[in-house]
Coordinates of C-alpha atoms in Angstrom, one line a residue:
R4 CA 42.5 106.1 40.9
S5 CA 45.6 103.6 40.7
A6 CA 47.6 102.7 37.3
S7 CA 45.6 99.5 37.8
G8 CA 42.2 101.2 37.7
A9 CA 41.3 100.9 41.8
D10 CA 40.4 103.4 44.0
S11 CA 43.6 104.4 45.7
R12 CA 42.2 104.8 49.0
T13 CA 41.4 101.4 49.4
A14 CA 44.3 100.1 48.1
V15 CA 46.4 101.6 50.3
S16 CA 44.2 101.9 53.5
F17 CA 45.8 98.8 55.0
L18 CA 49.4 99.0 55.6
P19 CA 52.1 97.8 57.9
P20 CA 53.1 100.4 60.6
H21 CA 57.0 100.5 59.1
Q22 CA 55.7 102.0 55.7
W23 CA 52.9 104.7 57.1
R24 CA 55.8 105.8 59.4
R25 CA 58.3 106.1 56.5
R26 CA 55.3 108.2 54.5
R27 CA 54.1 110.2 57.2
R28 CA 58.2 111.1 57.4
R29 CA 57.7 112.0 53.8
A30 CA 54.9 114.1 54.3
R31 CA 56.5 116.1 57.1
R32 CA 59.5 116.8 54.7
A33 CA 57.5 117.4 51.7
A34 CA 55.6 120.0 53.7
E35 CA 58.0 121.8 54.6
H36 CA 60.1 122.2 51.5
A37 CA 56.4 123.3 49.9
R38 CA 56.1 126.0 52.9
N39 CA 59.7 127.4 51.8
G40 CA 58.5 127.8 48.2
G41 CA 58.4 126.1 45.1
E42 CA 56.1 124.1 42.7
A43 CA 54.6 120.7 43.2
R44 CA 54.8 118.3 40.6
W45 CA 53.2 115.4 40.2
W46 CA 53.3 112.3 37.9
W47 CA 53.2 108.8 37.2
R48 CA 55.6 106.3 38.0
R49 CA 56.0 102.3 38.1
R50 CA 58.8 100.4 39.9
G51 CA 58.9 96.7 39.7
G52 CA 55.3 96.4 38.2
R53 CA 53.9 97.3 41.1
A54 CA 50.5 99.8 41.4
G55 CA 51.7 103.5 40.2
R56 CA 52.7 105.7 42.8
C57 CA 52.3 109.7 42.9
R58 CA 55.0 111.4 43.9
S59 CA 55.5 115.5 44.7
R60 CA 58.6 117.0 44.6
A61 CA 59.5 120.5 45.3
V62 CA 61.8 122.7 43.1
R63 CA 62.6 126.1 42.9
G64 CA 61.8 126.5 39.0
G65 CA 62.3 124.4 36.2
K66 CA 60.6 122.2 34.0
A67 CA 58.5 119.3 35.1
R68 CA 59.7 116.1 34.7
R69 CA 58.1 113.3 32.3
G70 CA 55.4 111.5 32.7
G71 CA 54.1 114.7 35.1
G72 CA 52.1 117.8 35.0
D73 CA 52.0 121.3 36.7
S74 CA 50.0 120.8 39.6
G75 CA 48.9 124.7 39.0
H76 CA 49.3 125.4 42.5
R77 CA 52.7 127.7 43.4
V78 CA 53.6 129.0 46.8
P79 CA 55.3 131.9 47.5
P80 CA 58.8 131.4 49.1
R81 CA 59.0 132.7 52.8
P82 CA 61.2 135.9 53.0
G83 CA 64.8 135.2 54.1
R84 CA 64.9 131.4 54.0
A85 CA 66.2 129.9 50.5
W86 CA 65.5 126.2 50.0
G87 CA 67.7 123.7 48.8
G88 CA 67.5 120.2 47.8
R89 CA 64.7 117.8 47.1
S90 CA 62.2 115.5 48.5
S91 CA 59.3 113.5 47.4
L92 CA 55.9 112.6 48.8
L93 CA 54.1 109.5 48.7
V94 CA 50.6 110.3 48.6
K95 CA 47.0 108.4 49.5
S96 CA 45.1 109.8 46.5
L97 CA 46.4 109.6 43.4
V98 CA 45.3 112.1 40.3
S99 CA 44.2 110.0 37.3
S100 CA 45.3 112.7 35.0
G101 CA 48.9 112.8 36.2
S102 CA 48.5 116.2 37.5
A103 CA 46.3 118.0 40.4
P104 CA 43.5 120.2 39.5
R105 CA 43.7 123.7 40.1
C106 CA 41.6 125.2 42.7
G107 CA 38.7 126.0 40.4
G108 CA 39.3 129.5 39.7
R109 CA 38.3 130.7 43.2
E110 CA 40.7 133.1 45.3
A111 CA 43.4 130.9 47.4
V112 CA 45.1 131.5 50.1
V113 CA 48.1 129.7 51.4
G114 CA 47.1 127.1 54.4
H115 CA 48.9 125.3 57.2
C116 CA 50.1 122.8 55.0
G117 CA 52.2 125.3 53.1
L118 CA 50.0 124.8 50.0
E119 CA 47.3 127.4 48.1
V120 CA 43.8 126.2 49.0
G121 CA 40.5 127.8 47.9
A122 CA 37.6 128.0 49.8
D123 CA 37.0 124.3 49.8
R124 CA 38.9 121.7 50.3
C125 CA 42.4 121.8 48.0
S126 CA 43.3 118.3 45.9
L127 CA 46.5 118.9 47.3
C128 CA 46.0 119.2 51.0
F129 CA 43.3 116.3 50.9
P130 CA 46.5 113.3 50.4
L131 CA 48.8 114.2 53.5
Q132 CA 45.8 113.7 55.8
V133 CA 46.5 110.2 55.7
F134 CA 50.3 110.4 56.5
S135 CA 50.7 113.0 59.5
F136 CA 49.3 112.8 62.8
R137 CA 51.9 115.9 63.5
L138 CA 51.2 118.2 60.9
P139 CA 48.4 120.8 61.4
M140 CA 45.0 120.0 60.1
S141 CA 43.2 123.0 59.7
C142 CA 43.3 122.6 55.4
Y143 CA 42.4 119.0 55.7
D144 CA 39.3 117.7 57.9
E145 CA 39.9 115.0 60.4
D146 CA 37.2 112.4 59.8
F147 CA 39.6 109.8 59.2
F148 CA 41.9 110.2 61.8
K149 CA 39.0 110.5 64.5
E150 CA 37.0 107.3 63.0
Y151 CA 39.9 105.3 63.1
F152 CA 40.7 106.4 66.9
K153 CA 37.1 105.9 68.1
M154 CA 36.9 102.4 66.5
M155 CA 40.1 101.7 68.2
A156 CA 39.2 102.9 71.6
N157 CA 35.7 101.2 71.4
F158 CA 37.8 98.1 70.8
L159 CA 40.2 98.1 73.6
V160 CA 37.3 99.1 76.2
L161 CA 35.3 96.0 74.8
N162 CA 38.9 93.4 75.6
V163 CA 38.7 95.3 79.0
I164 CA 35.0 94.6 79.2
I165 CA 35.4 90.9 78.4
C166 CA 38.1 90.4 80.7
I167 CA 36.3 91.9 83.2
S168 CA 33.4 89.4 82.7
L169 CA 35.8 86.5 82.5
A170 CA 37.3 87.5 85.9
L171 CA 34.3 88.0 87.4
W172 CA 33.0 84.7 86.0
I173 CA 35.7 83.0 87.5
V174 CA 35.4 84.3 90.9
S175 CA 31.5 83.0 91.0
I176 CA 33.1 79.6 89.8
T177 CA 35.3 79.7 92.8
A178 CA 33.5 81.0 95.5
N179 CA 30.4 78.6 94.7
T180 CA 33.2 75.8 94.8
Y181 CA 34.3 76.7 98.5
Y182 CA 31.0 78.3 99.7
G183 CA 28.2 75.7 97.8
T184 CA 25.2 78.2 98.7
L185 CA 26.5 80.7 95.9
Q186 CA 25.0 80.1 92.3
P187 CA 27.2 80.4 89.7
I188 CA 26.7 82.9 87.1
S189 CA 27.0 82.3 83.2
P190 CA 29.8 84.3 81.6
W191 CA 27.3 85.2 78.8
R192 CA 25.5 86.8 81.6
W193 CA 28.3 88.6 83.3
L194 CA 29.2 90.2 79.9
F195 CA 25.9 91.4 79.2
S196 CA 25.7 92.5 82.8
V197 CA 28.7 94.6 82.4
L198 CA 28.8 95.7 78.8
V199 CA 25.5 96.8 78.4
P200 CA 25.0 98.9 81.5
V201 CA 28.7 100.7 80.1
M202 CA 27.1 101.2 76.7
I203 CA 23.9 102.9 78.2
A204 CA 25.9 104.8 80.7
V205 CA 28.4 106.6 78.0
Q206 CA 25.3 107.2 75.8
G207 CA 23.5 109.3 78.5
F208 CA 26.3 111.1 79.4
K209 CA 27.3 112.1 75.5
K210 CA 23.4 113.2 75.5
K211 CA 23.9 115.2 78.5
S212 CA 20.9 112.8 80.1
L213 CA 23.7 112.2 83.2
D214 CA 27.1 114.1 84.0
H215 CA 29.9 112.4 85.4
S216 CA 28.7 111.2 88.5
G217 CA 25.7 110.3 87.2
A218 CA 26.8 107.8 84.6
L219 CA 29.2 106.6 87.1
G220 CA 26.2 105.9 89.5
G221 CA 23.9 104.6 86.7
L222 CA 26.8 102.2 85.4
V223 CA 26.7 100.4 88.9
V224 CA 22.8 100.6 89.3
G225 CA 22.4 99.1 85.8
F226 CA 24.9 96.3 86.4
I227 CA 23.4 94.8 89.7
L228 CA 20.0 94.9 88.5
T229 CA 21.2 93.4 85.2
V230 CA 22.9 90.4 86.9
A231 CA 19.9 89.9 89.2
N232 CA 17.4 89.8 86.6
Y233 CA 17.0 90.6 82.9
S234 CA 13.5 91.8 83.6
F235 CA 15.1 94.3 86.4
F236 CA 17.4 95.5 83.8
T237 CA 14.6 96.1 81.2
S238 CA 12.2 98.1 83.2
L239 CA 15.0 100.2 84.4
L240 CA 16.0 100.8 80.8
V241 CA 12.6 101.5 80.1
F242 CA 12.6 104.2 83.1
F243 CA 15.7 105.6 82.0
V244 CA 15.0 106.5 78.1
T245 CA 11.3 107.4 78.3
S246 CA 12.3 110.1 81.1
S247 CA 15.5 111.3 79.3
K248 CA 13.2 111.9 76.2
L249 CA 10.4 113.5 78.0
T250 CA 12.9 115.7 79.7
K251 CA 14.3 117.1 76.3
W252 CA 10.6 117.4 74.9
K253 CA 9.6 121.2 74.4
K254 CA 12.4 122.3 76.5
D255 CA 11.8 125.5 75.3
I256 CA 8.7 126.1 77.5
K257 CA 10.3 124.0 80.3
K258 CA 13.2 126.6 80.4
K259 CA 10.3 129.6 81.1
I260 CA 8.6 127.5 83.7
D261 CA 11.0 125.6 85.8
S262 CA 14.1 127.7 87.5
E263 CA 16.1 124.4 87.8
Y264 CA 16.1 123.2 84.3
K265 CA 19.2 121.8 83.1
E266 CA 19.5 121.0 79.4
G267 CA 18.9 117.1 78.5
G268 CA 18.4 116.4 82.7
Q269 CA 22.1 116.1 83.5
R270 CA 21.1 113.8 86.5
N271 CA 23.6 113.5 88.9
W272 CA 24.5 110.5 91.1
V273 CA 22.1 111.9 94.1
Q274 CA 19.2 111.9 91.5
V275 CA 20.4 108.3 90.4
F276 CA 20.4 106.9 94.1
C277 CA 17.1 108.3 95.0
N278 CA 15.6 107.0 92.0
G279 CA 17.5 104.0 91.3
G280 CA 18.7 103.3 95.5
V281 CA 15.9 101.0 96.3
P282 CA 15.7 99.3 93.2
M283 CA 19.2 98.3 93.7
E284 CA 19.3 97.0 97.4
L285 CA 16.2 94.8 96.2
A286 CA 18.0 93.5 93.5
V287 CA 20.9 92.4 95.8
L288 CA 18.6 91.0 98.3
Y289 CA 16.5 89.1 95.8
M290 CA 20.1 87.5 94.8
I291 CA 21.1 86.6 98.3
E292 CA 17.3 84.9 98.5
K293 CA 17.0 83.3 95.0
G294 CA 20.1 83.7 93.1
P295 CA 20.7 85.7 89.5
G296 CA 17.8 84.8 87.2
E297 CA 14.4 85.2 85.8
I298 CA 11.6 83.8 87.9
P299 CA 7.6 83.8 87.4
I300 CA 6.0 85.7 90.3
D301 CA 3.9 83.5 92.3
F302 CA 2.9 83.8 95.7
S303 CA 2.1 80.7 96.5
K304 CA 5.5 79.0 95.1
Q305 CA 7.9 81.6 96.0
Y306 CA 6.9 84.0 98.0
T307 CA 9.9 86.5 99.0
A308 CA 11.0 86.2 95.6
S309 CA 7.5 87.4 94.3
W310 CA 7.2 89.9 96.9
M311 CA 10.8 91.4 96.1
C312 CA 10.1 91.2 92.5
L313 CA 6.8 93.4 93.0
S314 CA 8.5 95.4 95.4
L315 CA 11.2 96.5 92.8
L316 CA 8.7 96.9 89.8
A317 CA 6.7 99.1 91.8
A318 CA 9.7 101.2 92.9
L319 CA 10.8 101.8 89.6
A320 CA 7.1 102.1 88.3
S321 CA 6.6 104.9 90.8
S322 CA 9.7 107.1 89.9
A323 CA 8.6 106.6 85.9
G324 CA 5.0 107.6 86.5
D325 CA 6.0 110.7 88.9
T326 CA 8.5 111.6 86.2
W327 CA 6.4 111.9 83.6
A328 CA 3.3 113.6 85.2
S329 CA 5.9 116.4 85.9
E330 CA 7.3 116.6 82.0
I331 CA 3.8 116.2 80.1
G332 CA 1.5 117.7 82.5
S333 CA 3.2 120.4 83.1
V334 CA 3.6 121.7 78.8
M335 CA 0.1 119.7 77.8
S336 CA -2.3 120.4 80.4
K337 CA -4.9 123.5 79.6
S338 CA -6.2 123.9 82.9
E339 CA -4.3 125.8 86.1
P340 CA -2.7 123.2 88.3
R341 CA -4.2 122.8 91.1
L342 CA -2.9 121.8 94.9
I343 CA -3.4 118.5 96.2
T344 CA -4.0 119.5 99.8
T345 CA -6.1 122.5 99.6
W346 CA -7.4 121.9 95.9
E347 CA -6.6 125.7 95.2
K348 CA -5.0 127.2 92.2
V349 CA -1.2 127.5 91.9
P350 CA 1.3 128.5 89.2
V351 CA 2.7 125.6 87.0
G352 CA 5.6 123.9 88.2
T353 CA 4.2 124.2 91.9
N354 CA 5.1 121.2 94.0
G355 CA 2.2 119.6 94.9
A356 CA 0.6 120.6 92.3
I357 CA -1.5 118.3 89.9
T358 CA -3.6 118.1 86.6
L359 CA -5.8 115.7 85.0
V360 CA -3.4 115.1 82.3
G361 CA -0.4 114.3 84.9
L362 CA -2.1 112.1 86.5
L363 CA -3.0 110.2 83.2
S364 CA 0.7 110.4 82.4
S365 CA 1.3 108.4 85.4
L366 CA -0.5 105.9 84.5
F367 CA 1.1 105.2 81.4
G368 CA 4.6 105.7 82.6
G369 CA 4.2 103.1 85.2
M370 CA 2.4 101.1 82.8
A371 CA 5.3 101.3 80.4
V372 CA 7.8 100.1 82.7
G373 CA 5.3 96.8 83.5
T374 CA 4.9 96.1 80.2
A375 CA 8.7 96.1 79.6
Y376 CA 8.8 93.5 83.0
F377 CA 5.8 91.1 81.9
L378 CA 7.4 91.0 78.1
T379 CA 10.9 90.2 79.4
Q380 CA 9.1 87.8 81.4
L381 CA 7.6 86.0 78.4
L382 CA 11.3 86.3 77.0
F383 CA 13.2 84.4 79.5
V384 CA 10.7 82.7 81.6
T385 CA 10.6 78.8 80.9
D386 CA 7.8 77.6 83.2
L387 CA 5.0 80.0 83.0
E388 CA 2.4 77.2 81.8
V389 CA 2.9 75.9 85.6
S390 CA 2.7 78.8 87.3
A391 CA 0.3 81.6 88.0
P392 CA -0.6 84.3 85.1
Q393 CA 1.7 87.1 85.0
W394 CA -0.4 89.7 82.8
P395 CA -1.4 91.2 86.3
I396 CA 2.5 92.9 86.3
V397 CA 1.0 95.8 83.3
V398 CA -2.0 96.6 85.8
F399 CA 0.3 96.2 89.0
G400 CA 3.1 98.6 86.9
A401 CA 0.4 101.2 86.3
A402 CA -1.2 101.3 89.9
A403 CA 2.4 102.0 91.2
G404 CA 2.9 105.0 88.7
L405 CA -0.5 106.6 89.5
L406 CA -0.1 105.8 93.0
G407 CA 3.5 106.9 92.9
S408 CA 3.0 110.2 91.6
I409 CA 0.0 110.9 94.0
V410 CA 2.2 110.4 97.1
D411 CA 4.8 112.0 95.7
S412 CA 2.7 115.0 95.0
Y413 CA 1.4 115.2 98.9
L414 CA 4.9 114.7 100.4
G415 CA 5.9 117.6 98.1
A416 CA 3.0 120.1 99.0
T417 CA 3.4 119.7 102.6
M418 CA 7.3 119.0 103.0
Q419 CA 8.9 121.0 100.1
Y420 CA 8.8 124.7 99.9
S421 CA 7.1 126.6 96.8
G422 CA 7.7 129.9 96.3
F423 CA 6.7 132.7 93.2
D424 CA 9.4 134.8 92.8
Q425 CA 8.4 138.1 91.4
N426 CA 11.5 138.9 89.4
T427 CA 11.6 136.0 87.3
G428 CA 8.2 135.1 87.3
M429 CA 9.1 131.4 87.9
V430 CA 8.4 129.2 90.9
V431 CA 11.4 128.7 92.7
N432 CA 12.5 125.9 95.4
H433 CA 13.7 127.9 98.1
E434 CA 13.0 131.2 99.9
T435 CA 14.2 134.3 98.6
K436 CA 13.6 137.9 99.9
D437 CA 11.5 138.1 96.4
S438 CA 9.5 134.9 96.6
K439 CA 6.0 134.9 97.6
H440 CA 5.4 131.5 99.2
I441 CA 3.2 129.5 98.2
S442 CA 2.9 126.1 99.7
G443 CA 4.9 123.7 102.0
K444 CA 7.9 124.0 104.2
P445 CA 11.3 123.8 103.5
I446 CA 12.1 120.4 105.3
L447 CA 12.6 118.0 102.0
D448 CA 14.6 118.6 98.8
N449 CA 12.8 116.7 95.6
N450 CA 15.0 114.5 95.4
T451 CA 14.2 113.0 99.2
V452 CA 10.9 113.2 97.9
N453 CA 11.5 110.7 95.4
L454 CA 13.7 108.6 97.5
F455 CA 10.3 108.5 100.4
S456 CA 7.6 108.4 98.0
S457 CA 10.0 105.2 96.4
I458 CA 10.0 103.6 99.7
L459 CA 6.6 104.0 100.4
I460 CA 5.4 102.4 97.3
A461 CA 7.9 99.5 97.4
L462 CA 6.6 98.5 100.7
V463 CA 2.9 98.5 100.6
L464 CA 1.8 98.0 97.1
P465 CA 3.4 94.1 97.5
G466 CA 1.3 93.5 100.0
V467 CA -2.2 94.9 97.9
A468 CA -1.3 92.6 95.1
L469 CA -0.7 89.5 97.1
C470 CA -4.8 90.1 98.0
F471 CA -5.7 90.3 94.4
W472 CA -3.0 87.9 92.5
P473 CA -4.5 85.3 90.8
R474 CA -3.2 81.9 91.6
G475 CA -1.4 79.0 89.7

């Protein structure tokens, strides 16, 4: 603590840049002298009524100056090097007793800063962390610098995102002025559409749910869906978050049954666009037809826009249902899976194999996406009172998830190779000399199967929903 009783770490946290540079310079000189040998002296000093400062002087031998005490840390001089002159170090952490405590009786070693430290961080090593960016940091933690740089990086990214959002808003205003058919987009929607997908993509990359290309692809898909309709965004968010969590769930078991299992999922751009490419294209068509914004699903008043909304929801719910079925059914089912085409029992992990647990999981996966869409409608749509009921969205999402899983299983059983590798004891998706054929032909891979099933469900289900959707 300082002479005024305040915590010195708080007292000097905010200083002008030139004072930080001066202190870092003195820290480097003092550390160099300490490495050459000598003894650190600490004492209180007042100057001009300002808060007390603590200085450390390295002298070779001699007595401690007035007002100070021996720090108890002696550093052996380097062989063949003599020390001359003195230096001082302004430190951030002041010692209230006037002298630094010893290392607590532990066996001391000489750290990179040149001072003796014990097994834990020494009281003389801690002050150096706030003054020098160039000193070796193995003797003290780097949390202060990491948090500071992280804060500044986030601040810089936020400013860039705001500038991009304003630029896009200006472009939309200009386009609306010269081409009146284009509806202008508010700056808040631009900001939300840029900021939130960036945050989600960064978090997905940090948690290994996405690789580099997958994060960039997810950023593009998320941006377009968010600009078009907030209900599209929440549906995509629920699909991505739940799928990422389920992929990491019981990963020890999945490693034993999946030959292509990756830690966290690590989806690349191909997987992102095979699952999100159809919704992205539908979102673009929706903006061309209706413009950005949320609308109630009502076939009697807005047939084309309502059809596109349900088609996009069906594509996302289908992908979510297939993911939930494969991630939950493979580890939770007590019975052996059966091939959907022949109904024969097959090993766990076979393409086209289904279980009762997997089918129920796909139903709930699609329902989760539909529920997210429905709740967003309640929050952002203003004319629900004069529109058709929106609750069928939840039922529609559940049906899309279940049917999407069934279609995906059928395509996987017929057009995707599955074989049992006798060496590894796992199901493989490509033919090898040690694999025994189970089902399917090597025509499509898993990503292509997901894409085709998503397209098929997105095209068929909106027409089916039109027959049963209640009128406003």
